[in-house]
mmCIF file of C-alpha atoms and ligand atoms in Angstrom:
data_model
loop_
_atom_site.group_PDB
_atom_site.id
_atom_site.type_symbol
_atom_site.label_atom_id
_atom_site.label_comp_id
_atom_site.label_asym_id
_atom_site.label_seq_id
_atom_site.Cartn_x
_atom_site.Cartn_y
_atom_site.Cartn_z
ATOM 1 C CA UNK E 1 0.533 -12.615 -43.484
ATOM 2 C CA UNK E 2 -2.029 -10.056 -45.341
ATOM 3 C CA UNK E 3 -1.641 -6.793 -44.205
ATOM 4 C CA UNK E 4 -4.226 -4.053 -44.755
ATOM 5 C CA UNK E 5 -6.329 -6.871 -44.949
ATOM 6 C CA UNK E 6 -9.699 -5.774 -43.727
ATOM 7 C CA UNK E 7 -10.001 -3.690 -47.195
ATOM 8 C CA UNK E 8 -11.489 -4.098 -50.000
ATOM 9 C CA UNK E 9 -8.793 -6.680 -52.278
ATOM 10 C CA UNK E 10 -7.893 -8.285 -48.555
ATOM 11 C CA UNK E 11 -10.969 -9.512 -47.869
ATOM 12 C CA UNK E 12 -11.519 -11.672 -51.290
ATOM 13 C CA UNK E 13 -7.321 -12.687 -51.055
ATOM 14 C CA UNK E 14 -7.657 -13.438 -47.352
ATOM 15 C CA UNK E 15 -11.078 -15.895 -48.412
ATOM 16 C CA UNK E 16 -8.960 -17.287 -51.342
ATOM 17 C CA UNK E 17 -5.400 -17.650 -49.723
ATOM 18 C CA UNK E 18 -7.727 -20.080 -46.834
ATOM 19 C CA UNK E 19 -9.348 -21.783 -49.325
ATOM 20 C CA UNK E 20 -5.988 -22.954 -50.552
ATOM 21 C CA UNK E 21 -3.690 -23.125 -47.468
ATOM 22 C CA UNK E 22 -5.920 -23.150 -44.764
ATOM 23 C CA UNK E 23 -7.650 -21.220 -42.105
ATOM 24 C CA UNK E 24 -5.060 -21.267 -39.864
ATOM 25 C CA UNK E 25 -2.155 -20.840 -42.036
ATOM 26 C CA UNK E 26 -3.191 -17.090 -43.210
ATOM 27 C CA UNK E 27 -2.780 -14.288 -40.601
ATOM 28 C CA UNK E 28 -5.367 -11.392 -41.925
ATOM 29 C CA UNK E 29 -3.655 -7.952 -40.457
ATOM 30 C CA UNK E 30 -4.974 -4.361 -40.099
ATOM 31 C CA UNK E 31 -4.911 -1.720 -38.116
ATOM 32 C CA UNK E 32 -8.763 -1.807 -38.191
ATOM 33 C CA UNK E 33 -11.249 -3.616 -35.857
ATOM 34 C CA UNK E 34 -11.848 -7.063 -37.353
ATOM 35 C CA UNK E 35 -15.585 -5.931 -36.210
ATOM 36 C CA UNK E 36 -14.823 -3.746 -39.643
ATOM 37 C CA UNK E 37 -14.820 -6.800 -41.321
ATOM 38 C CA UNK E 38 -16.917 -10.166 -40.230
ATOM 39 C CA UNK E 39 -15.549 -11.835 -43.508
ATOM 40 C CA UNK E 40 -12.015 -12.371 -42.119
ATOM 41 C CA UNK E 41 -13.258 -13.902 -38.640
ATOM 42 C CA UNK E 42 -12.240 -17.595 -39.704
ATOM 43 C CA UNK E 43 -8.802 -17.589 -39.059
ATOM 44 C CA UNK E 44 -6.285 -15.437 -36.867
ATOM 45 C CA UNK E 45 -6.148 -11.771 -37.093
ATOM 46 C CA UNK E 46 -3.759 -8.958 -35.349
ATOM 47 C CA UNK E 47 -4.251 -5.387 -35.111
ATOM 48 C CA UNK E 48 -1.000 -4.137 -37.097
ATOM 49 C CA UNK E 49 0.255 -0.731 -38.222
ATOM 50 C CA UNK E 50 2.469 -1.502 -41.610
ATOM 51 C CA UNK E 51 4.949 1.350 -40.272
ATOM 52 C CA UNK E 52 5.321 -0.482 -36.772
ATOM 53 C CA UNK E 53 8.257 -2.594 -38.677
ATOM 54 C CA UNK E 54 9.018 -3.959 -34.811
ATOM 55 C CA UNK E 55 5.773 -5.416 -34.159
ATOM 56 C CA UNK E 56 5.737 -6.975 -37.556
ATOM 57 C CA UNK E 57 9.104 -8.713 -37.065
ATOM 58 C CA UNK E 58 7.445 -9.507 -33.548
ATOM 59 C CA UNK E 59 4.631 -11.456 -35.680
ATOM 60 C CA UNK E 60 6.272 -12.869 -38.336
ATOM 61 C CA UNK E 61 8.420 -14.349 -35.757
ATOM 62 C CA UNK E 62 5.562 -15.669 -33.642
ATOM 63 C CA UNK E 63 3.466 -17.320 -36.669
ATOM 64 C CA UNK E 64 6.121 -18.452 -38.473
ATOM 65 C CA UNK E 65 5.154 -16.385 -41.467
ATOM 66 C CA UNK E 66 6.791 -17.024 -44.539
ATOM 67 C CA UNK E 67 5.286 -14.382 -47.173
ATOM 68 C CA UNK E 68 3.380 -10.744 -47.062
ATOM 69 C CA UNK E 69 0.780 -9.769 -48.844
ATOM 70 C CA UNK E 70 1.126 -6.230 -47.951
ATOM 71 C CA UNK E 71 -2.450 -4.588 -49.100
ATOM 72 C CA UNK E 72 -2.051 -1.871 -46.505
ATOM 73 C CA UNK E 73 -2.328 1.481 -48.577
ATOM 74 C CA UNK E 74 -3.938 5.173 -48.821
ATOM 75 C CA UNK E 75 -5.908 4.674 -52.219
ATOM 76 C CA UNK E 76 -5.474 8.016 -54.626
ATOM 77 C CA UNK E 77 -8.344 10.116 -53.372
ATOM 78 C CA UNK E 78 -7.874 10.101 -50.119
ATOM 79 C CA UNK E 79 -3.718 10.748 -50.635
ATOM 80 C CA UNK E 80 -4.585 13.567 -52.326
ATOM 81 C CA UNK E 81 -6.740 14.833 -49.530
ATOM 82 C CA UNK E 82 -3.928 13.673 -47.129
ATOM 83 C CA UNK E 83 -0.513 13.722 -49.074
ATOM 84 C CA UNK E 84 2.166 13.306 -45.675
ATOM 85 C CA UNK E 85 -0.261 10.543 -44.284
ATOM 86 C CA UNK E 86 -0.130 8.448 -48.018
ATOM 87 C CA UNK E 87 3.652 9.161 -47.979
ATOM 88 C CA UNK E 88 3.719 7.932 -44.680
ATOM 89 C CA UNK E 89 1.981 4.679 -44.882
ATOM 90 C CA UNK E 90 2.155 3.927 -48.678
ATOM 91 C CA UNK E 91 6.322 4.163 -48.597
ATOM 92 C CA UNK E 92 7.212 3.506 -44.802
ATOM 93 C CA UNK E 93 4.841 0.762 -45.103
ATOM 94 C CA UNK E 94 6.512 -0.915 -47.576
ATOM 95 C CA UNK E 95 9.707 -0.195 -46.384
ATOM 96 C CA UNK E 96 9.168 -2.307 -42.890
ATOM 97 C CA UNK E 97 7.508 -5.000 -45.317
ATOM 98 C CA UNK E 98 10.704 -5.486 -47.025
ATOM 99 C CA UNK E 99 13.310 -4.979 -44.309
ATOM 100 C CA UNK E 100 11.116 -7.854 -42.288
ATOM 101 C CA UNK E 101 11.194 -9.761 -45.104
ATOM 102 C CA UNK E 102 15.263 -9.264 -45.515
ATOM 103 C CA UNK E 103 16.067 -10.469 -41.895
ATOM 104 C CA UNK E 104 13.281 -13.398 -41.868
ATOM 105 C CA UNK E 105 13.756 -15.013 -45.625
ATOM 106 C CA UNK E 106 10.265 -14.129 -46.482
ATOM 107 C CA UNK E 107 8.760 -13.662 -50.171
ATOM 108 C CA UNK E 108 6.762 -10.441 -50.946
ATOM 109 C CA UNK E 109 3.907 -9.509 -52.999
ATOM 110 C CA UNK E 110 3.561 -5.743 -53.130
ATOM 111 C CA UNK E 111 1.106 -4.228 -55.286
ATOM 112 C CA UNK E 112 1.192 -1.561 -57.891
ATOM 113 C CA UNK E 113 -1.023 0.319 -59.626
ATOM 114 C CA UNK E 114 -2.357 1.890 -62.939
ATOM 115 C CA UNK E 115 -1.623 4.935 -60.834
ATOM 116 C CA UNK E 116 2.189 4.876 -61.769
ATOM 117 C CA UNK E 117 1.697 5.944 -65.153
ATOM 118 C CA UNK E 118 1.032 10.160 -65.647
ATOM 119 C CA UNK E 119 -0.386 11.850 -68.737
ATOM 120 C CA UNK E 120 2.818 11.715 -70.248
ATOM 121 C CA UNK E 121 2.216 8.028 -70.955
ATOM 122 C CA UNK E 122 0.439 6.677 -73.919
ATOM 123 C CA UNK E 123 -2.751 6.332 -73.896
ATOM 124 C CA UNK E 124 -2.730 1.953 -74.397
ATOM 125 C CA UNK E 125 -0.007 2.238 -71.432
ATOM 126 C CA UNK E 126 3.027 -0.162 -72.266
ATOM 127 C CA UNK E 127 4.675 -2.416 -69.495
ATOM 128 C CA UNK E 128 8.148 -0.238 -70.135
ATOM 129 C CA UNK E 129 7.398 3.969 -70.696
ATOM 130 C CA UNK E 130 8.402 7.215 -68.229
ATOM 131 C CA UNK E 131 6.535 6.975 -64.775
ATOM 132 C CA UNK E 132 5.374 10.422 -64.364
ATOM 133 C CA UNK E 133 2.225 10.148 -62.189
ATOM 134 C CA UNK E 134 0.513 13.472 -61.134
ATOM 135 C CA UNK E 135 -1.361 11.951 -58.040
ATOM 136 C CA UNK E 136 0.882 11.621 -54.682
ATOM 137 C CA UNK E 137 -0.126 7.915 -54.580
ATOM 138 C CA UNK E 138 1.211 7.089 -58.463
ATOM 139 C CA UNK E 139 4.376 8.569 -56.938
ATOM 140 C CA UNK E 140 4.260 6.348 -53.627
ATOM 141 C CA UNK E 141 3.527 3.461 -55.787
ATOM 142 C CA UNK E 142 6.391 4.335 -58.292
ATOM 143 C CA UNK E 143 8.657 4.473 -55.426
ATOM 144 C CA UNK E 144 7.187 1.186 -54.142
ATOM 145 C CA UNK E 145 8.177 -1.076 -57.458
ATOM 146 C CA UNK E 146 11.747 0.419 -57.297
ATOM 147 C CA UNK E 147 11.926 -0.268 -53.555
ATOM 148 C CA UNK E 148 11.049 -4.251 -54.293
ATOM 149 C CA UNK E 149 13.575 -3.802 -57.415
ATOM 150 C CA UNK E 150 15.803 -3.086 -55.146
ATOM 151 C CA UNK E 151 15.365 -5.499 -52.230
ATOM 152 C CA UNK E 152 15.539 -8.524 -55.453
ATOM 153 C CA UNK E 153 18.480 -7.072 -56.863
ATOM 154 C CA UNK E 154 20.430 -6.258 -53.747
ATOM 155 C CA UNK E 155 19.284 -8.682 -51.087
ATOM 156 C CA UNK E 156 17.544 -11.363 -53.181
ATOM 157 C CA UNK E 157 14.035 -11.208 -51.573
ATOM 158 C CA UNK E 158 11.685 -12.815 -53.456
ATOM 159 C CA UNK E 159 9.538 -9.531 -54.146
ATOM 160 C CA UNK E 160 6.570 -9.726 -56.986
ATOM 161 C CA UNK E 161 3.888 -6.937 -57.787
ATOM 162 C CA UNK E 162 0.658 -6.171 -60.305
ATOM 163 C CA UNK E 163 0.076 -3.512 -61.574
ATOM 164 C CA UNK E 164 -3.658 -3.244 -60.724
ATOM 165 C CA UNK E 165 -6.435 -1.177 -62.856
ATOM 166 C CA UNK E 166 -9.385 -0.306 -60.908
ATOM 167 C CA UNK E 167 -10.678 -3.406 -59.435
ATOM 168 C CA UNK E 168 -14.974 -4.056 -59.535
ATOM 169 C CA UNK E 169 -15.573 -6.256 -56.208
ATOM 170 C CA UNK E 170 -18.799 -6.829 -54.122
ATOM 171 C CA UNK E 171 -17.590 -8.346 -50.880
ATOM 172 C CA UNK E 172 -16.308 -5.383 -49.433
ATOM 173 C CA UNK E 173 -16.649 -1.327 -50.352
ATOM 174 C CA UNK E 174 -13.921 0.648 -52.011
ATOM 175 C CA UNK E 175 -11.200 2.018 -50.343
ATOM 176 C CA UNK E 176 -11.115 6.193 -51.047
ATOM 177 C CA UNK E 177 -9.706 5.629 -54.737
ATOM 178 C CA UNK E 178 -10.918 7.864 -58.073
ATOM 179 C CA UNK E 179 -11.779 3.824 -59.357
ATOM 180 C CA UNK E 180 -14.173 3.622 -57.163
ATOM 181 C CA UNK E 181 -17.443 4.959 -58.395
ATOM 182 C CA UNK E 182 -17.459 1.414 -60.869
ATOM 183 C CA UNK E 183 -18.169 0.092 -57.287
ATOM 184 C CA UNK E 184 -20.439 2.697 -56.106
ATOM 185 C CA UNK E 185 -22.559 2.340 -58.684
ATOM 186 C CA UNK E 186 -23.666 -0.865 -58.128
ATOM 187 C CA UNK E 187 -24.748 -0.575 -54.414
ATOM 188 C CA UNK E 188 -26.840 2.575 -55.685
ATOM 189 C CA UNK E 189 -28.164 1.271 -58.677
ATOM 190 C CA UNK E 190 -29.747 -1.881 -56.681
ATOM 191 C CA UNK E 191 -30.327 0.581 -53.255
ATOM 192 C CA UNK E 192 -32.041 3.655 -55.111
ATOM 193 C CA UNK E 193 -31.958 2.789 -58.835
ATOM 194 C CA UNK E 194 -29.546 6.005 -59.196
ATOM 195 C CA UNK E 195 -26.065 6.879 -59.437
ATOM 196 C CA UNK E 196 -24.218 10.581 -59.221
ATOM 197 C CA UNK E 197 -21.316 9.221 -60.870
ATOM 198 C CA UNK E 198 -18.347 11.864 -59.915
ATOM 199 C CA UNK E 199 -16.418 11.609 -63.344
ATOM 200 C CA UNK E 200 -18.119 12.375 -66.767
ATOM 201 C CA UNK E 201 -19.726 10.327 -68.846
ATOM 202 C CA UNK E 202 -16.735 9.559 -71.559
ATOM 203 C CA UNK E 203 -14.241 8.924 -68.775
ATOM 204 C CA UNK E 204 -12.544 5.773 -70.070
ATOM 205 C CA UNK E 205 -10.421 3.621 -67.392
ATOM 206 C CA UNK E 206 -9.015 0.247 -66.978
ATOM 207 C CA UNK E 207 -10.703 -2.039 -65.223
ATOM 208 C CA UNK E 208 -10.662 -5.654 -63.953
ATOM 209 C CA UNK E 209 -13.214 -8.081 -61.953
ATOM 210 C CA UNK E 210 -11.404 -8.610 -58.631
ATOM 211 C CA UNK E 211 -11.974 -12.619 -59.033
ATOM 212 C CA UNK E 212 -9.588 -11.949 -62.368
ATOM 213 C CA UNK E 213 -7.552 -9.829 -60.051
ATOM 214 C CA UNK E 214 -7.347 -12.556 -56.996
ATOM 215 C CA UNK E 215 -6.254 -15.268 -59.484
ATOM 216 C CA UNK E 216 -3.925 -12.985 -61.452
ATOM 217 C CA UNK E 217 -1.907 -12.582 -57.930
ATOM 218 C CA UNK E 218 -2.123 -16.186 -56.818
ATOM 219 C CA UNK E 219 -0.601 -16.990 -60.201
ATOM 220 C CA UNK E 220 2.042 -15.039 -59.979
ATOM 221 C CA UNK E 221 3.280 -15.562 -56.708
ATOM 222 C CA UNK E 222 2.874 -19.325 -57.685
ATOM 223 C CA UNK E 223 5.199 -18.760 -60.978
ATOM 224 C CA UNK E 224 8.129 -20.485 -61.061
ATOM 225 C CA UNK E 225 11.063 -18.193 -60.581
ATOM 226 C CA UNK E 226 12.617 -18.675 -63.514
ATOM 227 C CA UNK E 227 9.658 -17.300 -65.881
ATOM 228 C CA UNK E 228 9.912 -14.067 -63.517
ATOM 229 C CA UNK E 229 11.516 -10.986 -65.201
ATOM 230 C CA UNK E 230 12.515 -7.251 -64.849
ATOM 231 C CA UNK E 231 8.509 -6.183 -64.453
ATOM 232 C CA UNK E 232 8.181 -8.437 -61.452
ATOM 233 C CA UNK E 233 7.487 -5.334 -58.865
ATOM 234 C CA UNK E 234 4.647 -4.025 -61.333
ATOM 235 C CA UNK E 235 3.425 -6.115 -64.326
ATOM 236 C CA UNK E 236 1.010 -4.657 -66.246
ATOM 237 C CA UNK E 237 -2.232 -6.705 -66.158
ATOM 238 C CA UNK E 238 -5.544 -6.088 -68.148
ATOM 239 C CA UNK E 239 -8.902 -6.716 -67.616
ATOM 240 C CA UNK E 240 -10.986 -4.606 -69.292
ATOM 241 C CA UNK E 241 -11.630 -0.747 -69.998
ATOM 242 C CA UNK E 242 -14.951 1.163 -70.586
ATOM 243 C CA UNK E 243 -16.229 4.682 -70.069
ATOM 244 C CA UNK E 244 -18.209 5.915 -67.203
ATOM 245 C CA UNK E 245 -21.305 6.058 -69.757
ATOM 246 C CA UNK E 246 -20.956 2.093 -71.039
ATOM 247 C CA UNK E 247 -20.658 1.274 -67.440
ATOM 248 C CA UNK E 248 -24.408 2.800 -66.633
ATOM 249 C CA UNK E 249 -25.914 1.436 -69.828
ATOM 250 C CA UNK E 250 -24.492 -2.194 -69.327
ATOM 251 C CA UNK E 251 -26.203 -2.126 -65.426
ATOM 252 C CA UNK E 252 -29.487 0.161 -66.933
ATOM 253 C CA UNK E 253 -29.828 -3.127 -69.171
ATOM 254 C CA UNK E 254 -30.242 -5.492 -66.327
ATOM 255 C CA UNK E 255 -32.075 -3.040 -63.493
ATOM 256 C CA UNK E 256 -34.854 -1.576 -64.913
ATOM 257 C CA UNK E 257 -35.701 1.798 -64.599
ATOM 258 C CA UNK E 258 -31.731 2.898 -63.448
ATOM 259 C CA UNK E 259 -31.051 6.491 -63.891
ATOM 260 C CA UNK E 260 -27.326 7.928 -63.576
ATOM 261 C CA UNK E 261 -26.227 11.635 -63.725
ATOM 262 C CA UNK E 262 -22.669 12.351 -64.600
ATOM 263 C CA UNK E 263 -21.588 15.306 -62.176
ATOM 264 C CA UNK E 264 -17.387 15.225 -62.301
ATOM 265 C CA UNK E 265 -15.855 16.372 -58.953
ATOM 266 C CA UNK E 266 -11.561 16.621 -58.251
ATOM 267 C CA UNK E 267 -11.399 13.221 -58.832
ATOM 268 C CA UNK E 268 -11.921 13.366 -62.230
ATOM 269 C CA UNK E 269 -8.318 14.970 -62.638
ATOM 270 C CA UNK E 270 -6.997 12.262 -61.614
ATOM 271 C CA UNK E 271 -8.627 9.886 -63.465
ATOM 272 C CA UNK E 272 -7.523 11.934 -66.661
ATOM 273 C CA UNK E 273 -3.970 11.781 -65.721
ATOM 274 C CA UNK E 274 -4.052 7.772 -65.705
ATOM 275 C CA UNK E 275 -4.481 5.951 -69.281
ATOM 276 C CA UNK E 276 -7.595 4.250 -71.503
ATOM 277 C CA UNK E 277 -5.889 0.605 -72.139
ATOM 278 C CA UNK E 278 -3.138 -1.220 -70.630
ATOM 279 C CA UNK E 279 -0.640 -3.298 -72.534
ATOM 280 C CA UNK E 280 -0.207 -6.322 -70.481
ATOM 281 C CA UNK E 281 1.653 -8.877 -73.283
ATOM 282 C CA UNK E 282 5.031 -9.106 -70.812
ATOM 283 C CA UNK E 283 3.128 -10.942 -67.970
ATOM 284 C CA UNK E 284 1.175 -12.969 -70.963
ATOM 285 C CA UNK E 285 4.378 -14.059 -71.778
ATOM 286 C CA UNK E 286 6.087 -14.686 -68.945
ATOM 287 C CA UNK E 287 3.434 -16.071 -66.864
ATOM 288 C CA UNK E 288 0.926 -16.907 -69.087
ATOM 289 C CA UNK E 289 -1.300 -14.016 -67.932
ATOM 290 C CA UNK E 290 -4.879 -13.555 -69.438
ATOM 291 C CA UNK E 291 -8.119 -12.267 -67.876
ATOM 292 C CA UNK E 292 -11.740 -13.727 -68.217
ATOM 293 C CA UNK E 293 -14.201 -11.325 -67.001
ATOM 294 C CA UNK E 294 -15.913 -8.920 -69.832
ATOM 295 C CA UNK E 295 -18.412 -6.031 -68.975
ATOM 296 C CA UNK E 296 -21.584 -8.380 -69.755
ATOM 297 C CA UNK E 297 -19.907 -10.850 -66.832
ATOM 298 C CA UNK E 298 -18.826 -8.479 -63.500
ATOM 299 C CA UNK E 299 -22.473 -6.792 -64.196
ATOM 300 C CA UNK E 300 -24.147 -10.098 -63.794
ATOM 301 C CA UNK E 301 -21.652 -11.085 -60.854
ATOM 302 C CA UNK E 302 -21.503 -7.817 -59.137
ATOM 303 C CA UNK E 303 -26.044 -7.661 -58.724
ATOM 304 C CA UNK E 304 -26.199 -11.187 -58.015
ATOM 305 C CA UNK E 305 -23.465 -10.973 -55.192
ATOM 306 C CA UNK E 306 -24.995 -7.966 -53.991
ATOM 307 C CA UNK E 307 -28.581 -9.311 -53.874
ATOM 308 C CA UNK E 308 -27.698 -12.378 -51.557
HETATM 309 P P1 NAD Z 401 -8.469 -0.463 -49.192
HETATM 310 O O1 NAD Z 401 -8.383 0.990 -48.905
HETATM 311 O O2 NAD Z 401 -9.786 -1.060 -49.458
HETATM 312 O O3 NAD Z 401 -7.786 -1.280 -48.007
HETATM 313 C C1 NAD Z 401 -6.585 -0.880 -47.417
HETATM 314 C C2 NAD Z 401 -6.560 -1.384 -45.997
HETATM 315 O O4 NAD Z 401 -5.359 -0.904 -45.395
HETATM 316 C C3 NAD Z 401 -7.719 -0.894 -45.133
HETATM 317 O O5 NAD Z 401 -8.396 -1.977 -44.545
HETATM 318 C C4 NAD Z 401 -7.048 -0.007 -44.087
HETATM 319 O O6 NAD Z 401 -7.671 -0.097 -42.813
HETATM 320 C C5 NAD Z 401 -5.654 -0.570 -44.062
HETATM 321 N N1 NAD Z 401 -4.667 0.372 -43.552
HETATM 322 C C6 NAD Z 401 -4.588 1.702 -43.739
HETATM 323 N N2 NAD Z 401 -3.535 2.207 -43.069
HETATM 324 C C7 NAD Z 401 -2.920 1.154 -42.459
HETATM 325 C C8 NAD Z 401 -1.789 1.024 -41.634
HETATM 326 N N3 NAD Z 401 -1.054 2.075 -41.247
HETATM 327 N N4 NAD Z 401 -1.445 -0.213 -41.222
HETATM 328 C C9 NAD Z 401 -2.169 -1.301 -41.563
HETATM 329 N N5 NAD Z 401 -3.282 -1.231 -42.318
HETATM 330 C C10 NAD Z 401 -3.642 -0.009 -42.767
HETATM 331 O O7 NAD Z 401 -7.447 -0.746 -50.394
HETATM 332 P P2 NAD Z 401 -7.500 -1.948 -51.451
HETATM 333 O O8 NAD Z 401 -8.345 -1.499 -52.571
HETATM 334 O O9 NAD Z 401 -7.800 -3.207 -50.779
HETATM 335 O O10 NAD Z 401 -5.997 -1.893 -51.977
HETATM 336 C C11 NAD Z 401 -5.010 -2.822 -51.575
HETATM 337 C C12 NAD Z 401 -3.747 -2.564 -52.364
HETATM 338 O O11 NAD Z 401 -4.005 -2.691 -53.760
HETATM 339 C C13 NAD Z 401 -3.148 -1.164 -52.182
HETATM 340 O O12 NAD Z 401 -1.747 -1.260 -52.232
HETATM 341 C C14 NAD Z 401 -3.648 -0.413 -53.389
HETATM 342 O O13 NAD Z 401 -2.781 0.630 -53.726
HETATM 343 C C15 NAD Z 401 -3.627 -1.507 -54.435
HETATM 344 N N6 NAD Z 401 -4.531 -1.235 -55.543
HETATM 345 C C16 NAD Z 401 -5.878 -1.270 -55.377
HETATM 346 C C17 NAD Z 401 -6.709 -1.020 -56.463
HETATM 347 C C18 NAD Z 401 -8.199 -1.048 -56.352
HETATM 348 O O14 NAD Z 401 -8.906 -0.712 -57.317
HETATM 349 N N7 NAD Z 401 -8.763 -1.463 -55.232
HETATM 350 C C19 NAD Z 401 -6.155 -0.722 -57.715
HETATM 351 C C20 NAD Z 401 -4.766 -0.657 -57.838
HETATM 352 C C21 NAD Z 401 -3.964 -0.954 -56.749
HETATM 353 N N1 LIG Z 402 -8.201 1.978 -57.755
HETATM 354 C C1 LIG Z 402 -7.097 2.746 -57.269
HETATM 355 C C2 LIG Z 402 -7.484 4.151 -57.013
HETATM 356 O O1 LIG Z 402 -8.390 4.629 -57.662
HETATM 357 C C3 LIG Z 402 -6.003 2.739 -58.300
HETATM 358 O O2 LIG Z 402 -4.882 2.223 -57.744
HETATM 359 O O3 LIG Z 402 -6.876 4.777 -56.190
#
């Protein structure tokens, strides 16, 4: 079962998860319209609200589901706009995710984010440092990894979790995060040949391709669970990182003519509290982590997937 899985990291992992188990062995959730989302027609889909926790024991029962891939989330923007609502979803989701997963024997993969780390951190954020985030979802998502913590250590579900940076994907917009305009920019730059980026110019985040990002989570759910340790609700993973201003030139290199103002809005707050680099050598060692996208390589991918 994928839940929240009409967004914008469901819609590549529900393509990829039935590529390699099948169509009919991956139930795509949301509480969206598949309509939303063509992408996800070839196999079964439900209408599903992550806090309805009966419902989802209801349909983990009926499919015989035996691991979540709960995506379902308010992304850092929009919890800032709507703090209760991201409480709401981002931690009662993940709370029915877990107690289903308790009384049906099911594994978990529950993602994190860069989001958990807060200015406090240093800048190249290692896998181990305080967790002060400054954003109401890098607080939900802190809570989150100690939640699946605590389900392993407690009840001995299977829970696993990445740390994601801000993931660059073509099949399906951006979900209402601060990462987003490294997504944006690409639908504008081939639409209009300009971008009103809304963070400034020398903003420097991670970043990762979202095939990198697919592959990263099918690998560690498929680790043996053995080579699992203490990060396993939120390994830091790296991809890449890059300023606002590198971004524009890299995509001005291969669309001629493209023009891109740098006019920061509230967003930009948060992407200062969040850090330039991510240390991710604990999941290279215990996993055998390591990402293959550069900047040269997601341009290239993201304009030719969007020009099909
Ligand atoms: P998204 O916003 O694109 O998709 C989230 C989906 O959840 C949407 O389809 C939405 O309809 C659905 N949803 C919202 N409320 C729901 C509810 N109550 N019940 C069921 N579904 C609901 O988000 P995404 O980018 O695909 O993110 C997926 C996960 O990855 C989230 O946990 C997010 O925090 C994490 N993450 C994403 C990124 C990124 O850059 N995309 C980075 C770090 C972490
Ligand atoms: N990409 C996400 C966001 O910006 C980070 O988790 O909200």
């Amino acid at each position: 079962m994928v839940t929240g899985a009409l967004g914008q990291i469901g819609t590549d992992l529900v393509e990829e998860l039935r590529k390699k188990y099948g169509n009919d062995n991956i139930l795509a959730t949301d509480i969206r319209k598949i309509e939303d989302n063509p992408g996800v027609e070839n196999g079964p889909f439900e209408i599903l609200s992550v806090i309805d926790s009966d419902s989802m024991d209801n349909m983990v029962k009926e499919y015989d589901i035996q691991a979540i891939y709960h995506l379902a989330a308010i992304l850092s923007a929009t919890g800032e706009e709507k703090p209760e609502l991201c409480k709401k979803i981002n931690v009662g989701g993940t709370v029915s995710v877990l107690e289903t997963a308790k009384k049906n024997n099911l594994r978990v993969y529950a993602p994190s984010s860069i989001a958990v780390f807060g200015p406090d951190a240093p800048k190249t954020a290692p896998q181990i440092t305080p967790l002060n985030p400054k954003t109401m979802y890098g607080k939900t998502k802190v809570i989150g990894e100690n939640l699946a913590n605590e389900y392993w250590h407690n009840y001995r579900v299977d829970t696993r979790g990445l740390r994601y940076p801000g993931l660059i994907s073509w099949k399906s917009p951006a979900g209402g995060g601060t990462t987003d305009y490294a997504v944006e920019i690409f639908h504008a730059a081939l639409e209009k040949g300009h971008y009103d980026c809304f963070v400034d110019s020398n903003t420097r985040l991670p970043m990762m391709y979202i095939d990198d990002a697919i592959r990263g989570t099918l690998e560690l759910m498929e680790a043996p669970i053995n080579e699992i340790g203490n990060s396993r609700s939120g390994y830091n993973i790296s991809g890449l990182s890059f300023t606002a201003q590198q971004l524009a030139d890299s995509i001005a290199e291969k669309i001629d003519g493209f023009t891109c103002n740098f006019i920061p809005d509230k967003r930009q707050i948060y992407a200062d509290s969040w850090p330039d680099y991510i240390d991710d050598s604990q999941a290279k060692e215990d996993w055998k982590w390591k990402a293959q996208f550069n900047l040269e390589k997601i341009v290239d991918s993201m304009i030719e997937g969007l020009s099909d």
